[in-house]
Short mmCIF file of C-alpha atoms in Angstrom, two decimals:
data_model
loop_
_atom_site.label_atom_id
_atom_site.label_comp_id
_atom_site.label_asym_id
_atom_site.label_seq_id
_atom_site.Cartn_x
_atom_site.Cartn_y
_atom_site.Cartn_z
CA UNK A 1 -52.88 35.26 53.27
CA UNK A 2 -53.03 34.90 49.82
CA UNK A 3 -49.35 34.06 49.33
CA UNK A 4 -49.41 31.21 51.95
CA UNK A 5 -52.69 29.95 50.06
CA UNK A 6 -50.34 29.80 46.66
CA UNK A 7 -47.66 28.50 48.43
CA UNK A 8 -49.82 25.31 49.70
CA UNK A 9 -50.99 24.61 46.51
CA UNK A 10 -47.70 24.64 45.06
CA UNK A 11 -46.60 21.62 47.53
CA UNK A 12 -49.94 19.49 47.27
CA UNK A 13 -49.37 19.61 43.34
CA UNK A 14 -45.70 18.95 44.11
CA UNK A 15 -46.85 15.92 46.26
CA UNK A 16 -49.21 14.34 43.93
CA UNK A 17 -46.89 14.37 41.19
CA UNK A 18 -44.22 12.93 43.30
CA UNK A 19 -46.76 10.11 44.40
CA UNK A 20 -47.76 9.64 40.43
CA UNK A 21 -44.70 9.34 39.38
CA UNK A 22 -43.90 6.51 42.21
CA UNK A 23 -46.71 4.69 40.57
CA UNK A 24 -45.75 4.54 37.78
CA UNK A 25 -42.35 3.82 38.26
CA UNK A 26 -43.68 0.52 40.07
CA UNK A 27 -43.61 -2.36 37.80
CA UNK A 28 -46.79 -3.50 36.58
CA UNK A 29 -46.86 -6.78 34.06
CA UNK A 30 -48.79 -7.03 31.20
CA UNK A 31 -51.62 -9.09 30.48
CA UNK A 32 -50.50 -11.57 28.45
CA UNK A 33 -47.46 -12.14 31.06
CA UNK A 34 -49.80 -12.65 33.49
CA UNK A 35 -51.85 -15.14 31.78
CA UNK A 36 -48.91 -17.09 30.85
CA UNK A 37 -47.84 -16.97 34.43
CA UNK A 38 -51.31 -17.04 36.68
CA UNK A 39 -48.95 -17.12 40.40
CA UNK A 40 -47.91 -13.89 39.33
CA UNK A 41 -51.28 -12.71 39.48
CA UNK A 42 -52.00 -10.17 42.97
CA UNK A 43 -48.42 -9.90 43.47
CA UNK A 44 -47.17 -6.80 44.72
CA UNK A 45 -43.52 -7.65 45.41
CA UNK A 46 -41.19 -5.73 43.35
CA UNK A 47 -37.91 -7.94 43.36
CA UNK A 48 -40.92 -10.67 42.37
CA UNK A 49 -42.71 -8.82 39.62
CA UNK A 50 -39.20 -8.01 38.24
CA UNK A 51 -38.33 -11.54 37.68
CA UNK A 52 -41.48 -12.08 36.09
CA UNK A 53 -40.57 -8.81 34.21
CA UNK A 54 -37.42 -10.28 32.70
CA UNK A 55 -39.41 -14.03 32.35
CA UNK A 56 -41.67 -12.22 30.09
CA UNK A 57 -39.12 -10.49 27.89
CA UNK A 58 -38.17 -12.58 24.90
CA UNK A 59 -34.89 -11.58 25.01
CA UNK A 60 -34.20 -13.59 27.66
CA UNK A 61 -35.93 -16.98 26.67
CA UNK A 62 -32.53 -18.48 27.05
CA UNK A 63 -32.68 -17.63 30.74
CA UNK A 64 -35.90 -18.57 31.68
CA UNK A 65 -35.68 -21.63 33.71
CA UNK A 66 -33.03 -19.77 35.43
CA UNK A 67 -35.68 -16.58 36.28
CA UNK A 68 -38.20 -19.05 36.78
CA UNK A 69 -35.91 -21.11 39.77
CA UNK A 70 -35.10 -17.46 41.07
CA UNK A 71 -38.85 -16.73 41.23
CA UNK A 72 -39.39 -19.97 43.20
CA UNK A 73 -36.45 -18.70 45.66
CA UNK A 74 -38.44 -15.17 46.08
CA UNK A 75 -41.74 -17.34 46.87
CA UNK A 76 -39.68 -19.07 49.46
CA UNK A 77 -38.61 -15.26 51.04
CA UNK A 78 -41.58 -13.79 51.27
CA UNK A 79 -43.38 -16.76 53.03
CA UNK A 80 -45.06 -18.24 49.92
CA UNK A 81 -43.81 -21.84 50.20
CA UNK A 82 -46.90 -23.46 48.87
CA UNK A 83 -46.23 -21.37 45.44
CA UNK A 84 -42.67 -21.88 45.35
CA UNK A 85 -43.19 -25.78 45.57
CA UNK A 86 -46.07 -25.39 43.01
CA UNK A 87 -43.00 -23.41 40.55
CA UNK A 88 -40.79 -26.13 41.62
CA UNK A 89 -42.95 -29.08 40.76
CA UNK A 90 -43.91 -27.34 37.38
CA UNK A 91 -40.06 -27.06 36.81
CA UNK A 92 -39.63 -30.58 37.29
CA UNK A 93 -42.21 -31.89 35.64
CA UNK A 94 -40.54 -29.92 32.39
CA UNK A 95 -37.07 -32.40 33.17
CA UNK A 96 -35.59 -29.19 35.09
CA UNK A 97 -33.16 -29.92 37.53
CA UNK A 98 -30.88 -27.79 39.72
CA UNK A 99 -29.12 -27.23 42.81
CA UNK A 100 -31.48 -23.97 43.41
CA UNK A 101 -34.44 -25.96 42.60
CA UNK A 102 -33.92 -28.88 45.26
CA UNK A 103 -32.84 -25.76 47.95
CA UNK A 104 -36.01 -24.18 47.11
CA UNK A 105 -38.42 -27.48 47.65
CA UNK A 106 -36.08 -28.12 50.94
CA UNK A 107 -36.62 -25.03 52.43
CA UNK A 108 -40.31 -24.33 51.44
CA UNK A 109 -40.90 -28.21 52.75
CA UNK A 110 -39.49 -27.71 56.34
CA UNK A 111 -40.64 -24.13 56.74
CA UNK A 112 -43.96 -25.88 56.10
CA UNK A 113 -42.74 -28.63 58.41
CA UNK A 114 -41.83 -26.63 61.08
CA UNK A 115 -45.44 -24.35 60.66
CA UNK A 116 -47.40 -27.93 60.69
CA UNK A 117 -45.26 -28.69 63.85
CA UNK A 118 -45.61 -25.48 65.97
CA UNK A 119 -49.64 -25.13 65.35
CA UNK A 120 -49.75 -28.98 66.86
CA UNK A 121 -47.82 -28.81 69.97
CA UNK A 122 -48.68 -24.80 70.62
CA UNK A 123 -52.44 -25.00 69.58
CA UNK A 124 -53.33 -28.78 68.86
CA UNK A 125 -51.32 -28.99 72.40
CA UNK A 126 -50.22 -32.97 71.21
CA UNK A 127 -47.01 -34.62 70.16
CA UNK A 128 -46.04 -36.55 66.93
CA UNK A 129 -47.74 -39.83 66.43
CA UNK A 130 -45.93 -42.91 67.35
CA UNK A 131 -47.25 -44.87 64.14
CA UNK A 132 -47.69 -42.33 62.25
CA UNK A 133 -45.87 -38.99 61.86
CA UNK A 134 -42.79 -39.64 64.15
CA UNK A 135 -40.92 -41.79 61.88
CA UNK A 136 -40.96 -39.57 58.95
CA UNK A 137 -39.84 -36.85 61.14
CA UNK A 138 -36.68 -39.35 62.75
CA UNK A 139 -35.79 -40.21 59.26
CA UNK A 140 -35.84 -37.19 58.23
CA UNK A 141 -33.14 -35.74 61.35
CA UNK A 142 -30.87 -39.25 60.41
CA UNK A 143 -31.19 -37.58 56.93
CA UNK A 144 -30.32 -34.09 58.49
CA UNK A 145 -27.00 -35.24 60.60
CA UNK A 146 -25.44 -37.25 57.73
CA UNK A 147 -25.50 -34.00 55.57
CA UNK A 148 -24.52 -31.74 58.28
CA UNK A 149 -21.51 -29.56 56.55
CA UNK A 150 -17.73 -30.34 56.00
CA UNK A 151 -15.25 -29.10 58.34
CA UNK A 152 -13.89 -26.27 56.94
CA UNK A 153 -9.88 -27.33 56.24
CA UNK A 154 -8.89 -24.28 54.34
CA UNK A 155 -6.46 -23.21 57.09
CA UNK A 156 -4.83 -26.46 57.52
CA UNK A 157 -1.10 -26.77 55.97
CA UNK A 158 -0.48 -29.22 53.44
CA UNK A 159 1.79 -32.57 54.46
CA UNK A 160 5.06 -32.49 52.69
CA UNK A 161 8.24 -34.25 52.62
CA UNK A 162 9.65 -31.57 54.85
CA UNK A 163 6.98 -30.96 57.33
CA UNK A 164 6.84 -34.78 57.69
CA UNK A 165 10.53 -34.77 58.64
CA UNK A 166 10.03 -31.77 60.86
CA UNK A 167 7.53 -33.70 62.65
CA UNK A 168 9.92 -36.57 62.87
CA UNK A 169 12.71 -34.59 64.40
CA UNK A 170 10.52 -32.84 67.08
CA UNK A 171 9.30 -36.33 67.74
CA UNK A 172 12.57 -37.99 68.25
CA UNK A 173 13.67 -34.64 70.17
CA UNK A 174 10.76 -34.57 72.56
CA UNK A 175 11.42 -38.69 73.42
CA UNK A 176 14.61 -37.97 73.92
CA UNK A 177 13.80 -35.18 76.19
CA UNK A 178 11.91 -36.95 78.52
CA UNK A 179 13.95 -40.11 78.72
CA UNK A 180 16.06 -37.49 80.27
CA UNK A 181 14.69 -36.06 81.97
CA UNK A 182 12.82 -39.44 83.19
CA UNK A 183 16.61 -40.56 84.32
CA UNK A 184 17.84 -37.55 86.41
CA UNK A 185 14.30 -37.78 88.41
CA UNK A 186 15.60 -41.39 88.93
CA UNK A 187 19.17 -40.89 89.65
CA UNK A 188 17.92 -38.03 92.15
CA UNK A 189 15.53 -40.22 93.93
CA UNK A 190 18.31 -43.26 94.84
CA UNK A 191 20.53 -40.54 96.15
CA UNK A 192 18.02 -39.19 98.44
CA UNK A 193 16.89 -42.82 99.16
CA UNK A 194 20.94 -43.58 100.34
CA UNK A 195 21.40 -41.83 103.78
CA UNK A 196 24.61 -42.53 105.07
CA UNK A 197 24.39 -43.13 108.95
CA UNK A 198 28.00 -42.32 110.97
CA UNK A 199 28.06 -43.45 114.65
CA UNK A 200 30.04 -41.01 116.39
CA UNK A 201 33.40 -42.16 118.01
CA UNK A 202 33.71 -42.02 121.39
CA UNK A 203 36.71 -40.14 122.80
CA UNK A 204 39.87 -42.28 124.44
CA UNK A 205 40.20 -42.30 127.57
CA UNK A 206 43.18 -39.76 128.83
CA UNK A 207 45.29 -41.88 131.60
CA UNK A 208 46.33 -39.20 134.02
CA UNK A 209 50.07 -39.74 135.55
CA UNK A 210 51.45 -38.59 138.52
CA UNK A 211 54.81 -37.90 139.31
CA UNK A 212 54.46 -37.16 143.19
CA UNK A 213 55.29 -39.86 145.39
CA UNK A 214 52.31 -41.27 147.50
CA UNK A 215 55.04 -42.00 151.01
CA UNK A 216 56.54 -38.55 150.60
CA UNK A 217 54.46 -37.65 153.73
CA UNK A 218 55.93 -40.39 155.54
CA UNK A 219 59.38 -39.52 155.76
#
């Protein structure tokens, strides 16, 4: 009894020092990182707190827009699209442009879009506004379908002197080809269209002759 007593206290010390040292591994920022960035405040995302990690290390203060934009993309993944266009605006107001940027404040905007959309016509039960919100929303797809994505062409062959001449040949062959072929159809048609009618001839009559002598009786 005793020994099984031991033994469980041996794996509920074991446990709590696995769990404290899970704790601490998480990352936790320090106070002055957190006042310098307040929307990292409450945040319990690792990746997120990370960033912010590496944002507050002076090493990197060459790479901090950079960390900052990523940040906004995080805020976009876990749902926070109000902060990551609050990041994004800050960014720009500093004269920071980027390609991640403008994905970030296109995403967050029509995820919010979309959210605005479904709670009208699900809950609200109504439709977009004539006057009001409907043309935004048809510019806005016109906007959509003239950036749709490029074809991809990566498989297509290049044109070249050769494969233009190729092309030329099998052209000229295939013309040729059914001009042929267009004739023989043609020649066979007129000879089944000529049906030569013969009128059978009539056999000559056969002139019998007689040698025997019609008064022969008579004598």
């Amino acid at each position: 009894m005793k020994k099984r007593i031991v033994f469980s206290a041996f794996f509920l010390a074991l446990s709590v020092f696995n769990f404290a040292y899970a704790a601490n591994d998480q990352i936790k920022l320090k106070r002055g990182c957190l006042k310098d960035y307040p929307q990292a405040v409450g945040q319990t995302d690792q990746t997120l707190l990370g960033i912010y990690e590496q944002i507050c290390d002076k090493k990197n203060a060459d790479k901090k827009n950079d960390l900052l934009a990523q940040a906004a993309m995080r805020f976009h993944g876990l749902g926070q699209n109000l902060n990551a266009l609050l990041l994004v605006n800050q960014l720009k107001s500093q004269n920071v442009q980027g390609n991640l940027l403008t994905d970030v404040a296109f995403l967050s905007s029509v995820a919010i879009a979309n959210d605005s959309l479904k709670e009208m016509r699900e809950k609200q039960m109504r439709y977009l506004s004539e006057d009001l919100t409907y043309p935004p929303a048809k510019q806005l797809v016109e906007q959509i379908r003239q950036s749709m994505p490029a074809p991809d062409t990566s498989e297509l062959k290049g044109i070249t002197d050769a494969s233009l001449k190729a092309s030329q040949r099998n052209t000229r062959a295939t013309a040729i080809k059914r001009t042929s072929s267009k004739a023989s159809m043609s020649k066979t048609s007129s000879s089944k269209a000529r049906v030569t009618t013969t009128t059978p001839t009539k056999p000559a009559a056969t002139t019998i002759k007689s040698n025997a002598n019609p008064f022969e009786s008579l004598k």
